[in-house]
Structure formats: C-alpha cells, structure tokens
Coordinates of C-alpha atoms in Angstrom, one line a residue:
M1 CA -99.7 -5.2 66.7
P2 CA -97.9 -8.3 65.1
S3 CA -100.2 -10.2 62.9
V4 CA -101.5 -13.7 63.8
T5 CA -100.9 -16.6 61.4
T6 CA -101.4 -20.4 61.3
R7 CA -98.1 -22.4 59.9
P8 CA -99.2 -24.6 56.8
C9 CA -99.9 -28.0 57.4
P10 CA -99.0 -30.3 54.6
A11 CA -102.0 -32.9 54.2
D12 CA -100.1 -35.6 52.7
A13 CA -97.5 -35.8 55.3
R14 CA -100.1 -35.1 58.5
T15 CA -101.7 -38.3 57.1
A16 CA -98.6 -40.8 56.7
L17 CA -97.6 -39.8 60.3
E18 CA -100.7 -40.8 61.8
Q19 CA -100.8 -43.8 59.3
A20 CA -97.5 -44.7 60.9
G21 CA -99.2 -44.4 64.2
L22 CA -98.4 -41.1 65.9
A23 CA -100.7 -39.3 67.0
P24 CA -103.0 -37.1 65.4
A25 CA -101.6 -33.6 67.4
W26 CA -98.0 -34.8 67.2
A27 CA -98.3 -35.7 63.7
R28 CA -99.6 -32.5 62.7
L29 CA -97.2 -30.5 64.7
Y30 CA -94.3 -32.4 63.3
A31 CA -95.6 -32.1 59.8
A32 CA -95.9 -28.8 60.1
R33 CA -92.2 -28.2 60.6
G34 CA -91.2 -30.3 57.6
V35 CA -91.3 -34.2 59.1
T36 CA -92.7 -36.8 56.5
H37 CA -91.8 -39.6 58.3
P38 CA -90.6 -41.2 61.7
E39 CA -87.4 -41.6 61.4
Q40 CA -87.2 -37.8 61.3
I41 CA -88.2 -38.1 64.7
A42 CA -86.3 -40.8 66.2
H43 CA -83.4 -39.0 67.3
R44 CA -81.2 -42.5 67.2
L45 CA -77.4 -42.1 67.3
P46 CA -76.9 -44.4 64.7
Q47 CA -78.6 -41.6 62.5
L48 CA -76.1 -39.0 62.9
L49 CA -75.1 -37.8 59.8
P50 CA -70.5 -39.4 59.1
P51 CA -68.2 -36.8 60.0
V52 CA -66.8 -38.4 56.6
G53 CA -68.9 -35.9 54.9
L54 CA -67.4 -33.1 56.9
L55 CA -64.5 -31.3 54.8
H56 CA -61.1 -31.7 56.3
V57 CA -62.2 -34.1 59.2
E58 CA -59.9 -36.5 58.2
R59 CA -56.8 -34.6 57.8
A60 CA -57.1 -33.4 61.3
A61 CA -58.4 -36.6 63.1
A62 CA -54.7 -37.6 61.4
L63 CA -52.8 -34.7 62.4
L64 CA -54.4 -35.1 66.0
A65 CA -53.2 -39.4 66.1
D66 CA -49.7 -38.4 64.8
A67 CA -49.7 -35.3 68.0
I68 CA -50.8 -37.7 70.4
A69 CA -48.5 -40.7 68.9
A70 CA -45.7 -38.5 69.5
N71 CA -46.7 -37.3 73.2
K72 CA -47.5 -33.7 71.9
R73 CA -48.4 -31.1 73.8
L74 CA -51.9 -29.3 72.2
L75 CA -53.5 -26.2 73.1
I76 CA -57.6 -25.2 72.8
I77 CA -57.6 -21.9 72.1
A78 CA -61.7 -21.2 73.1
D79 CA -64.2 -18.7 72.9
Y80 CA -65.7 -16.9 75.9
D81 CA -69.6 -18.1 74.9
A82 CA -71.8 -21.1 75.9
D83 CA -70.7 -22.9 72.8
G84 CA -67.1 -21.9 73.2
A85 CA -67.0 -23.0 76.6
T86 CA -69.1 -26.3 75.8
A87 CA -67.0 -27.0 72.6
C88 CA -63.6 -26.2 75.0
A89 CA -64.6 -28.5 77.9
V90 CA -65.7 -31.3 75.1
G91 CA -62.5 -30.8 73.5
V92 CA -60.3 -31.2 76.5
R93 CA -62.3 -34.4 77.9
G94 CA -62.0 -36.2 74.7
L95 CA -59.0 -35.3 73.9
R96 CA -57.4 -36.6 76.5
L97 CA -60.1 -39.7 76.6
L98 CA -58.6 -40.3 73.1
G99 CA -54.8 -40.4 75.2
A100 CA -54.1 -36.1 74.2
Q101 CA -51.9 -34.1 76.5
V102 CA -53.8 -31.0 76.3
D103 CA -54.8 -27.9 78.2
F104 CA -57.0 -24.6 77.2
L105 CA -56.7 -20.9 77.5
V106 CA -59.7 -18.9 76.6
P107 CA -59.2 -15.1 75.9
N108 CA -61.0 -12.9 78.7
R109 CA -63.8 -10.9 76.9
L110 CA -62.4 -7.5 79.2
E111 CA -58.9 -8.2 78.0
H112 CA -58.2 -10.0 75.1
G113 CA -61.0 -9.8 72.8
Y114 CA -62.2 -12.4 70.1
G115 CA -60.8 -15.2 69.1
L116 CA -57.3 -16.4 67.9
T117 CA -55.4 -13.1 67.9
P118 CA -51.7 -12.2 67.6
D119 CA -51.4 -10.9 71.1
I120 CA -53.5 -14.4 72.3
V121 CA -50.8 -16.3 70.5
K122 CA -48.1 -15.1 72.7
L123 CA -49.9 -15.6 75.5
A124 CA -50.4 -19.2 74.2
A125 CA -46.9 -19.5 73.1
A126 CA -45.5 -18.9 77.0
R127 CA -47.1 -22.4 77.4
R128 CA -45.0 -24.2 74.3
P129 CA -47.4 -25.7 72.5
D130 CA -46.9 -27.7 69.5
L131 CA -50.5 -27.9 67.8
I132 CA -53.2 -25.2 68.7
V133 CA -56.6 -26.2 68.6
T134 CA -59.3 -23.7 67.9
V135 CA -63.2 -24.0 69.4
D136 CA -66.3 -22.2 67.9
N137 CA -63.1 -19.6 66.5
G138 CA -60.4 -19.4 63.9
I139 CA -61.8 -18.7 60.8
A140 CA -61.5 -15.4 60.8
A141 CA -58.4 -15.4 62.4
V142 CA -55.9 -14.4 59.3
D143 CA -53.3 -12.4 61.6
G144 CA -53.6 -14.9 64.4
V145 CA -52.7 -17.9 62.2
A146 CA -50.0 -16.5 61.3
A147 CA -48.2 -15.4 64.3
A148 CA -48.6 -19.0 65.5
N149 CA -46.9 -19.7 62.1
A150 CA -44.1 -17.2 62.5
L151 CA -43.1 -19.1 66.1
G152 CA -43.6 -22.7 64.1
I153 CA -46.9 -23.6 66.0
P154 CA -48.9 -25.2 63.7
V155 CA -52.9 -24.8 63.8
L156 CA -56.1 -26.9 63.4
V157 CA -59.3 -24.4 63.0
T158 CA -62.2 -26.0 64.6
D159 CA -65.2 -23.6 63.8
H160 CA -68.5 -22.5 62.8
H161 CA -68.9 -19.2 61.8
L162 CA -68.9 -17.9 58.3
P163 CA -65.9 -17.1 56.7
G164 CA -64.4 -13.8 55.4
D165 CA -62.8 -13.0 51.9
A166 CA -59.7 -15.0 53.1
L167 CA -59.0 -18.0 54.7
P168 CA -56.2 -18.2 57.4
D169 CA -53.1 -20.3 56.5
A170 CA -53.9 -23.1 59.3
A171 CA -52.5 -26.9 59.4
C172 CA -56.1 -27.8 59.1
I173 CA -59.7 -26.1 59.3
V174 CA -62.9 -28.2 60.0
N175 CA -66.2 -26.2 59.0
P176 CA -69.2 -27.1 57.7
S177 CA -69.7 -23.1 56.3
Q178 CA -66.1 -23.1 54.7
P179 CA -66.4 -23.2 50.5
G180 CA -66.1 -26.7 49.5
C181 CA -67.5 -28.3 52.4
G182 CA -70.7 -30.5 51.6
F183 CA -71.8 -31.5 54.7
A184 CA -75.3 -32.1 55.0
S185 CA -76.0 -29.8 58.1
K186 CA -74.5 -26.5 57.6
N187 CA -76.1 -25.9 61.5
L188 CA -73.8 -28.0 63.7
A189 CA -72.6 -25.1 66.8
G190 CA -68.9 -24.9 67.7
V191 CA -69.5 -27.6 70.3
G192 CA -70.7 -29.9 67.6
V193 CA -67.9 -29.0 65.1
M194 CA -65.4 -30.3 68.1
F195 CA -67.7 -33.4 68.8
Y196 CA -67.8 -34.8 65.5
V197 CA -63.4 -34.2 65.1
L198 CA -63.3 -36.4 68.1
L199 CA -65.5 -39.0 66.0
A200 CA -63.0 -38.9 63.1
L201 CA -60.4 -39.3 65.7
R202 CA -61.4 -42.4 67.2
A203 CA -61.9 -43.6 64.1
E204 CA -58.3 -42.8 62.7
L205 CA -56.9 -44.6 66.3
R206 CA -59.1 -47.3 65.6
Q207 CA -58.0 -47.9 62.3
R208 CA -54.3 -47.7 63.7
G209 CA -54.2 -50.4 65.8
A210 CA -55.3 -48.4 69.4
Y211 CA -57.7 -50.5 70.3
A212 CA -57.2 -53.9 69.4
Q213 CA -56.1 -54.9 73.6
Q214 CA -58.4 -52.0 75.0
P215 CA -62.1 -50.8 74.8
E216 CA -62.8 -47.8 72.4
P217 CA -63.7 -44.4 74.8
D218 CA -67.4 -43.9 74.7
L219 CA -67.4 -40.2 73.0
R220 CA -71.6 -40.7 74.2
A221 CA -70.2 -39.4 77.5
L222 CA -69.6 -36.2 76.1
L223 CA -73.6 -35.6 75.0
D224 CA -74.6 -33.8 78.0
L225 CA -72.2 -30.5 77.1
V226 CA -72.9 -31.0 73.6
A227 CA -76.5 -30.6 73.8
L228 CA -76.1 -27.3 76.6
G229 CA -73.9 -25.9 73.5
T230 CA -75.9 -26.2 71.2
V231 CA -79.1 -25.1 72.5
A232 CA -77.1 -22.0 74.0
D233 CA -76.1 -21.1 70.9
V234 CA -79.4 -20.9 69.0
V235 CA -78.3 -22.8 66.2
R236 CA -80.9 -23.9 63.6
L237 CA -81.8 -27.7 64.9
D238 CA -82.2 -29.8 61.8
A239 CA -82.4 -33.2 62.1
N240 CA -78.9 -33.5 63.1
N241 CA -79.0 -31.3 65.7
R242 CA -82.1 -32.1 67.7
T243 CA -80.5 -36.1 67.7
L244 CA -77.4 -34.5 69.5
I245 CA -79.9 -32.6 71.3
E246 CA -82.3 -35.0 72.6
N247 CA -79.6 -37.7 73.3
G248 CA -77.6 -35.1 76.0
L249 CA -80.6 -34.5 77.5
A250 CA -81.2 -38.4 77.5
R251 CA -78.4 -38.6 79.4
M252 CA -79.1 -35.7 81.9
R253 CA -82.8 -37.4 82.9
A254 CA -80.6 -40.5 83.6
G255 CA -78.2 -39.5 86.1
K256 CA -75.0 -39.5 83.5
A257 CA -74.7 -35.7 83.5
S258 CA -70.7 -34.5 84.5
A259 CA -70.4 -33.0 88.0
G260 CA -70.9 -29.2 86.2
I261 CA -74.1 -29.5 84.5
N262 CA -75.8 -31.3 87.2
A263 CA -74.2 -27.9 89.2
L264 CA -75.6 -25.9 87.0
F265 CA -78.9 -27.2 87.2
R266 CA -78.6 -27.3 91.0
A267 CA -77.3 -23.3 91.3
A268 CA -80.8 -22.4 88.6
G269 CA -83.3 -25.1 91.2
R270 CA -83.7 -27.4 88.3
D271 CA -84.1 -30.9 88.3
P272 CA -81.6 -32.4 85.7
A273 CA -84.0 -35.9 86.0
R274 CA -86.1 -33.7 84.5
A275 CA -84.1 -32.0 82.2
T276 CA -85.9 -29.5 79.0
V277 CA -84.1 -27.6 76.5
F278 CA -85.7 -24.6 78.5
D279 CA -83.5 -25.4 81.3
L280 CA -80.8 -25.8 78.2
G281 CA -81.6 -22.4 76.8
F282 CA -82.5 -20.3 79.4
M283 CA -81.6 -21.5 83.0
L284 CA -77.6 -23.3 82.6
G285 CA -76.8 -21.1 79.1
P286 CA -77.0 -18.2 80.8
R287 CA -75.1 -18.8 83.7
L288 CA -72.4 -20.3 82.1
N289 CA -72.6 -17.4 79.5
A290 CA -72.4 -14.8 82.4
A291 CA -68.9 -15.9 83.5
G292 CA -67.2 -14.6 80.0
R293 CA -70.0 -11.7 80.2
I294 CA -68.8 -10.5 83.3
D295 CA -65.6 -12.1 84.4
D296 CA -63.4 -14.8 82.8
M297 CA -65.1 -18.1 81.0
A298 CA -62.5 -19.7 82.5
L299 CA -64.6 -19.9 85.5
G300 CA -67.3 -22.0 83.6
I301 CA -64.8 -24.0 81.4
E302 CA -63.0 -25.1 85.0
C303 CA -66.9 -26.1 86.1
L304 CA -67.7 -28.3 83.4
L305 CA -64.4 -29.9 83.6
T306 CA -64.0 -31.3 87.1
D307 CA -65.6 -34.4 88.1
D308 CA -65.5 -33.5 91.6
P309 CA -69.0 -32.3 92.4
A310 CA -68.2 -29.9 95.7
T311 CA -65.9 -28.3 93.7
A312 CA -68.4 -28.3 90.4
Q313 CA -70.9 -26.4 93.0
Q314 CA -68.7 -24.2 94.3
L315 CA -67.9 -23.3 90.8
A316 CA -71.8 -23.5 89.4
Q317 CA -72.4 -20.9 92.7
Q318 CA -70.0 -18.3 91.2
L319 CA -71.6 -18.3 87.9
D320 CA -75.2 -18.3 89.3
T321 CA -73.7 -14.9 91.3
L322 CA -72.1 -13.7 88.1
N323 CA -75.2 -14.1 86.6
R324 CA -77.5 -12.2 89.0
T325 CA -74.8 -9.7 88.3
R326 CA -75.3 -9.6 85.1
R327 CA -79.0 -9.3 85.2
D328 CA -79.0 -6.1 87.3
V329 CA -76.6 -4.7 84.3
E330 CA -78.7 -5.3 81.4
A331 CA -81.7 -3.9 83.9
D332 CA -80.0 -1.0 84.0
M333 CA -79.1 -0.5 80.6
L334 CA -82.0 -1.3 79.0
E335 CA -83.9 1.2 81.4
E336 CA -81.5 3.9 80.0
A337 CA -81.7 2.5 76.4
L338 CA -85.4 2.9 76.6
A339 CA -85.0 6.3 78.1
I340 CA -82.6 7.1 75.1
L341 CA -85.1 5.8 72.4
A342 CA -88.1 6.9 74.1
S343 CA -88.8 8.8 70.8
F344 CA -87.7 6.4 68.6
N345 CA -90.7 5.5 65.8
P346 CA -89.8 1.6 64.3
S347 CA -92.5 3.1 61.6
D348 CA -89.9 5.5 60.5
S349 CA -86.8 3.8 60.8
H350 CA -86.0 -0.3 59.1
S351 CA -83.2 -0.4 61.7
L352 CA -81.8 0.4 65.2
T353 CA -78.3 1.5 66.5
A354 CA -78.3 2.3 69.9
Y355 CA -74.9 3.8 71.3
Q356 CA -73.9 4.6 75.4
P357 CA -70.2 4.8 75.7
G358 CA -70.4 3.5 79.2
W359 CA -72.7 0.4 78.6
H360 CA -70.9 -3.0 79.9
I361 CA -69.4 -4.5 76.8
G362 CA -70.3 -8.1 77.8
V363 CA -74.0 -7.2 78.1
I364 CA -74.4 -5.2 75.2
G365 CA -75.6 -8.4 72.9
I366 CA -78.2 -9.4 75.6
L367 CA -79.4 -6.0 75.1
A368 CA -79.6 -6.0 71.8
S369 CA -81.8 -8.6 71.9
R370 CA -83.9 -7.2 74.2
L371 CA -84.3 -4.2 71.9
K372 CA -84.7 -6.2 68.4
D373 CA -87.7 -8.2 70.1
K374 CA -89.1 -5.1 71.6
F375 CA -89.1 -3.1 67.9
H376 CA -88.4 -5.8 65.6
R377 CA -85.6 -4.5 64.3
P378 CA -82.0 -5.4 63.7
T379 CA -80.0 -3.6 66.1
I380 CA -76.8 -2.8 66.5
V381 CA -75.8 -1.9 70.0
L382 CA -72.4 0.0 70.4
A383 CA -70.2 0.9 73.4
S384 CA -66.6 1.8 74.5
N385 CA -64.0 -0.6 74.7
E386 CA -62.9 1.8 77.2
N387 CA -65.4 0.8 79.7
G388 CA -64.6 -2.5 80.7
G389 CA -63.7 -3.5 77.0
T390 CA -60.5 -4.3 75.0
G391 CA -59.2 -3.4 72.0
E392 CA -56.7 -0.4 70.5
S393 CA -57.5 3.0 72.2
G394 CA -61.0 4.3 70.6
E395 CA -62.7 1.2 69.1
L396 CA -66.8 0.9 69.6
K397 CA -67.2 -2.7 70.4
G398 CA -70.4 -3.4 68.9
S399 CA -73.3 -6.4 68.7
G400 CA -75.8 -6.8 66.7
R401 CA -79.2 -9.3 66.7
S402 CA -81.7 -9.7 63.5
I403 CA -84.7 -10.5 63.0
P404 CA -86.2 -13.2 60.5
G405 CA -85.5 -11.8 56.4
L406 CA -82.2 -10.3 56.8
H407 CA -78.7 -11.9 56.9
L408 CA -76.6 -9.6 59.9
R409 CA -73.4 -10.9 58.3
D410 CA -73.6 -9.9 55.2
A411 CA -75.2 -6.7 55.6
L412 CA -72.2 -5.8 57.5
D413 CA -70.4 -7.4 55.1
L414 CA -71.6 -5.3 52.5
I415 CA -71.4 -1.9 54.3
D416 CA -67.5 -2.5 54.7
K417 CA -67.6 -3.2 51.1
R418 CA -68.9 0.2 50.5
H419 CA -67.4 2.4 53.2
P420 CA -64.0 0.7 53.2
G421 CA -62.8 1.3 56.6
L422 CA -65.9 2.4 58.7
I423 CA -65.8 -1.6 60.6
L424 CA -62.9 -2.5 61.3
K425 CA -63.7 -6.3 62.2
F426 CA -66.8 -8.2 62.0
G427 CA -67.8 -11.9 62.3
G428 CA -71.1 -14.2 63.0
H429 CA -74.4 -15.7 61.9
A430 CA -77.3 -14.5 60.2
M431 CA -79.0 -14.1 63.4
A432 CA -76.3 -12.4 65.5
A433 CA -73.0 -10.6 64.9
G434 CA -70.4 -8.6 66.3
L435 CA -68.1 -5.8 65.2
S436 CA -66.0 -2.6 65.8
L437 CA -65.7 0.6 65.1
S438 CA -63.4 3.7 65.4
T439 CA -64.7 6.4 68.1
G440 CA -66.5 8.9 67.3
R441 CA -67.7 7.1 63.8
H442 CA -71.3 5.3 65.5
E443 CA -73.9 7.8 63.6
E444 CA -72.1 7.3 60.6
F445 CA -72.4 3.8 60.9
S446 CA -76.0 4.1 61.9
R447 CA -76.7 6.1 58.3
A448 CA -74.9 3.6 56.2
F449 CA -76.9 0.4 58.4
E450 CA -79.8 1.9 57.6
T451 CA -79.6 2.0 54.1
V452 CA -78.2 -1.3 53.6
V453 CA -81.2 -3.0 55.8
R454 CA -83.8 -0.6 53.4
E455 CA -82.7 -2.2 50.9
L456 CA -81.9 -6.1 51.9
I457 CA -85.2 -6.3 53.7
D458 CA -88.6 -7.0 52.5
P459 CA -90.3 -4.4 54.4
A460 CA -92.9 -7.3 55.2
D461 CA -90.5 -9.0 57.7
L462 CA -90.9 -5.4 59.2
E463 CA -94.4 -6.5 60.5
G464 CA -94.2 -8.3 63.6
V465 CA -95.6 -12.0 62.6
I466 CA -96.7 -14.8 65.3
E467 CA -96.7 -17.8 63.9
T468 CA -99.4 -20.9 65.2
D469 CA -100.4 -24.5 65.0
G470 CA -104.2 -23.3 65.1
E471 CA -106.7 -24.2 67.1
L472 CA -106.4 -26.9 69.6
D473 CA -109.5 -29.1 70.3
A474 CA -110.4 -28.6 74.5
T475 CA -110.7 -31.8 74.6
D476 CA -107.1 -32.4 73.6
H477 CA -105.4 -30.0 76.3
S478 CA -103.7 -31.9 79.2
Y479 CA -101.5 -31.8 81.6
Q480 CA -99.7 -35.8 79.4
L481 CA -99.9 -33.4 76.5
A482 CA -98.0 -30.7 78.0
I483 CA -94.9 -32.4 79.8
E484 CA -94.6 -34.6 76.3
L485 CA -94.3 -31.1 75.0
D486 CA -92.1 -29.8 77.4
H487 CA -89.8 -32.7 76.6
A488 CA -89.5 -32.8 73.3
V489 CA -86.7 -30.5 71.7
W490 CA -87.6 -27.4 69.9
G491 CA -85.2 -24.4 69.1
Q492 CA -84.5 -22.1 66.3
G493 CA -86.2 -23.9 62.8
F494 CA -88.4 -26.2 64.6
P495 CA -90.7 -24.0 66.9
A496 CA -92.0 -25.1 69.8
P497 CA -95.8 -25.2 69.5
L498 CA -98.3 -22.1 70.3
F499 CA -102.1 -22.5 69.8
C500 CA -105.1 -19.9 69.0
A501 CA -108.1 -20.0 70.1
T502 CA -110.8 -17.9 71.7
F503 CA -111.4 -17.9 75.3
D504 CA -113.7 -15.9 77.6
V505 CA -112.0 -14.4 80.8
V506 CA -113.7 -15.4 83.7
A507 CA -111.7 -14.6 86.3
Q508 CA -108.2 -12.5 86.1
R509 CA -106.1 -11.3 89.5
V510 CA -102.6 -9.7 89.6
V511 CA -100.0 -11.6 90.8
G512 CA -96.5 -11.3 92.2
E513 CA -97.4 -7.8 91.4
K514 CA -95.8 -8.5 87.7
H515 CA -98.3 -11.4 86.7
L516 CA -101.8 -12.4 85.3
K517 CA -103.6 -15.2 86.9
L518 CA -106.4 -16.3 84.9
K519 CA -109.1 -18.5 84.4
L520 CA -110.6 -19.0 80.4
A521 CA -113.1 -20.6 79.5
R522 CA -113.7 -22.6 76.1
E523 CA -116.4 -25.4 74.9
G524 CA -117.0 -25.9 78.1
E525 CA -113.9 -26.4 79.5
V526 CA -111.7 -24.0 82.4
F527 CA -108.2 -23.4 82.3
D528 CA -105.7 -22.2 84.0
A529 CA -103.7 -19.3 82.4
M530 CA -100.7 -16.9 83.0
R531 CA -99.4 -14.1 81.4
F532 CA -96.4 -13.5 82.7
F533 CA -94.3 -9.8 83.1
H534 CA -98.0 -8.2 81.8
P535 CA -99.9 -7.1 84.7
D536 CA -102.5 -4.8 83.1
P537 CA -106.3 -6.3 83.1
L538 CA -108.1 -8.3 80.4
P539 CA -111.5 -8.0 77.9
D540 CA -113.7 -10.2 78.9
R541 CA -113.4 -12.0 75.4
I542 CA -109.6 -12.8 73.8
R543 CA -108.6 -14.3 70.8
A544 CA -105.0 -15.9 72.5
V545 CA -102.1 -17.3 71.6
Y546 CA -100.7 -19.7 74.0
A547 CA -98.6 -22.7 75.1
L548 CA -99.4 -25.3 77.2
M549 CA -97.3 -25.7 80.2
P550 CA -97.4 -28.0 83.0
N551 CA -97.6 -27.0 86.2
E552 CA -96.8 -28.1 89.6
Y553 CA -97.5 -26.5 93.2
N554 CA -97.5 -28.2 96.5
G555 CA -97.6 -31.6 95.4
Q556 CA -100.5 -31.0 92.5
Q557 CA -99.5 -31.6 88.7
S558 CA -102.2 -29.7 86.9
L559 CA -102.7 -27.8 83.0
Q560 CA -101.7 -24.3 82.4
L561 CA -101.9 -22.2 79.5
K562 CA -99.1 -19.4 78.8
L563 CA -100.5 -16.9 77.0
Q564 CA -98.0 -15.1 74.8
H565 CA -100.1 -12.7 73.0
W566 CA -104.0 -11.2 73.0
E567 CA -106.6 -9.7 70.8
P568 CA -109.5 -8.7 71.5
A569 CA -112.4 -11.4 70.0
G570 CA -115.9 -10.2 69.2
E571 CA -119.0 -12.0 69.8

C-alpha cells in the first residue's frame, strides 16, 4: 500500500504570495510547487523565454528565411504521436503563414518505424524537397541524415529528445537537450521547439524587411496546437510550458481554436469553451494518438491542418473510431498481461519486463504505462514486429515507462554499453523510452534491465508515495474552488492538488456497476463523493486522499470529491 505524505510548503513563500494578494488556499498550493512570486503564475506571453537562448535557433531561422526567399520546397518529417502531429501541424501552418512552400510526411508506425530513417529519406526524396525539417525526431537520425546528405538534401533537425553519443551531420540542429544549449527550459515538447523556431524565423524575416509594407503573421493562432502537444507529451510543466498551455487554453475557451481542435472536442463530447488540461491530456490527446497507434498519423495531422469544419469533423470522427478500437485492443492486452503476471510479486523485483509476440506494437506503450501504474515498477513491454509491426526480420519492439527515481533512457544506455548488440536501437526520456531487440533475447534483456535498475534506483522509490497538500478546511470546499482548480494548469512537475482528511462514510452505493457513490461527513459538513472503477464498499470511517471536482447534472452545479486513495481511520 502506498504511503501518504504532505507536500512541503515553505512558509516564507506562502506568506509572500498571500501578501501579494493571493487567497490563502491558492498561496499554499502554489508555494508548495515552488512559486515564490505572482509573476511566476501570471502566464503572460511576454514572459516567455526569448528564442535567442535556444542554441542554433538563429541559424535555423536564416536557413528557413533563405529557403523562403528562393521559393524552395520544404518537407516536414514528423513523429507519429500527438506531440509529433501537433508539431507537424504547427510547422506546416506556421511556415505557410511566413511564406514557405511546405508539405509533410509522417512515418507509419506499423510500416516504417520511428524517425528519419534511410527508408523514409527515400520516400521523402520522391517529393523532391530542397530542405527536410524534422519535428519531434531527428536527434538520433545519424543514418537518416547521412542518407539525405548523400542525396544532396540538407536537414534541419528540430527535436527535444535526449541525444546519443553522436549527433547527426545536419545543416542545423535545434534541441534544448543537445550539448552546449543553455536554454533555461529543457522541458519544451517537440511542438514547443517548432513554435520557437517559427518565432525566430519571423524575427529574421522582420529584420530582412519582410513586414515593412504588410502586417506580421500572428503566431498566437498556433497556440492551441502547442498546448495540446505539450500536455499530451507529458513533459515537465515549468513556468514556460505553463505559459504556452495557459494561452492555448485561453484561445480555445474564446472560440479561436482551429477547426480540428474544435472537432476533436466535439468527438470527445467536451466543450472547448470550458477547455481544461484534463481535456487535452485525456480526451483529445488519446484520440489523436490513436491514429499513430492503430492506423496512420497522417489522418490526425490532416485533421489539425484543415480549416473546413465539416472535413475536420469527419476526420475527428474517424479518430474517435480508431480510439475505440485502441481501447478494445488495450483492454485485451492488459487482461492477457495480468494473467501472465498472476504470479509476479513486485517485492521480488525492481523492474518488470513483459513479452508476448502477438501484442500490437502500437499499444505496447499504453500497456507499459498501465502495468507501471499497477505494480509501481519501471516497465518494459515487448512484442514482435511481425504482428503488424515493422523493422528488420526477427526484431522485437519495446516500449517502456518509468517511475520517479529512475531515468529510463539512462538505464537503457547503461545496458547498451555493458551488453553491446543486445539493444539494437533505443531512445527517449527519463520517464518513457522505446527500443528494439533481436528475437529470442527478451529474457537476456529482462535480466540486464533488472540488474541495472537495482543499481540505479533507490529502494525507497519502489514504495509508492502519494503526495498531497494536506488538509483543506471544510469551509474552503466549494464548487467555485473546484472550477478554479479545474481550469488551472497542472501536470508533470506541477501536480494537480490532492487533499487528505478523515471522513465518516454516511452513505454508499454502487453506480454503473463499477463505481462507488458516497456521502462523506467531516466537521459538520456532508460532501458528495465518487470512487471511480472501485465498487468495493468502504468502512464507516476512512482517511481519504481526494481531489475537488465540479459536477453538473440536469443543469445543477455542485461540488463532488473524487477519491483517489483511502485507508481505514481509527476513532
């Protein structure tokens, strides 16, 4: 059972925020997340870090400006996840706004594999581009860039993934994670990097006199896409990323979102006028990702590029259908995985590796996330590329998810150095990574992964910890506060508030066959509450971890507590 702790809240920061005018509840929440001054949560666009700090961004701007001046053909090579799709849409829309002739090509996960490979370069070359621009990929494409160079096609890499030992020989690389880059935010998503390149390009064109006789293109129009990709990629939400997201959400709520974003909201049964981070991460993001997992991400990118509402709605409905298929495949795989792991005891292992040759390689990442959540262990899920996959004959494709305390890509890098040839390819982040192995070597990899995880992780990190913001005064519980919390920007590194308190359970019943509806009493107040996907009855008195949730039913607005965890409470 995970332990429940209270997030530290520096008293001086809390006091300073209250003195600056923040309500006590908000001062407490923000101080506990490292905020010391209201300016850090103002989220105004002028507060964004300037592009000039991003290594080589000015060189990239000059390269693109020269291409525009010469009417050269640009081709964007995208990744097939939501970050890659939004980065591609931002690139295409933004470059066209700035006068470029640009098209896109996205690898099919099931046919081509990830990134700018030599095979993708061959496909790209058939379109006769003068310049290739990668988005959300390319930092590891040493062979792909070499293949493009051999054909006389220069490559501009825009990426945010961690680099390997060697960088590709590209005409220019813009990546906050590359060696020598002093950009203050290392947490930009791929879509954020592309947006910054466009900001620099507009500044370069301005300097060249392009807007002496005409207004500058308004790149704020791209912020809805930037917000979606940033949230969906689960990057750390530092102040810079929160500013990008907040302004993207503001455009959605103001009715200024693109046709594709609005169509995805409708397909998900959500209202863009009340857009939240939850909508982007759990409603729109999965529908967009489903195209890359089950079919072809070109479908998702076309949805984000069209300006015709009817076309956007048709494409969004196709994405919604693919997402339903993805959920069915995922459910079957999870059931099979749990059956295989019926005897798995987390206390005996520091890691988890699961393999079934027939699993769908487009869904193994989600399965890895589900297993990681259930067992609280760094998890790698492997499947055969022959089951709808791609790559060299005899390869296994793998996807991993980690827990706080283990940098997954670093762990894979250490395995690769100790066991040369075991991992054919790998890449990713601290919390998520992908890899490929030769068929038949999954058990060898599993042993190597377990050994490395045991060395790198602190055993304390294997014990699940739920961090809360402590007790919230019963009188502070309100529908208005729930709405305000719901509309704020929370995410990785800036977690949504959870509270902890002792309640009497005065009523409970199962609804929808799988949820528990409750009435909880505390300090003379009675609150409606829900425990989703856990229908088992609770004891009469509990210590509960919960979130405030605005509830609307039959036109009535009310506060509801969303129970995340509970423990029996003594008298």
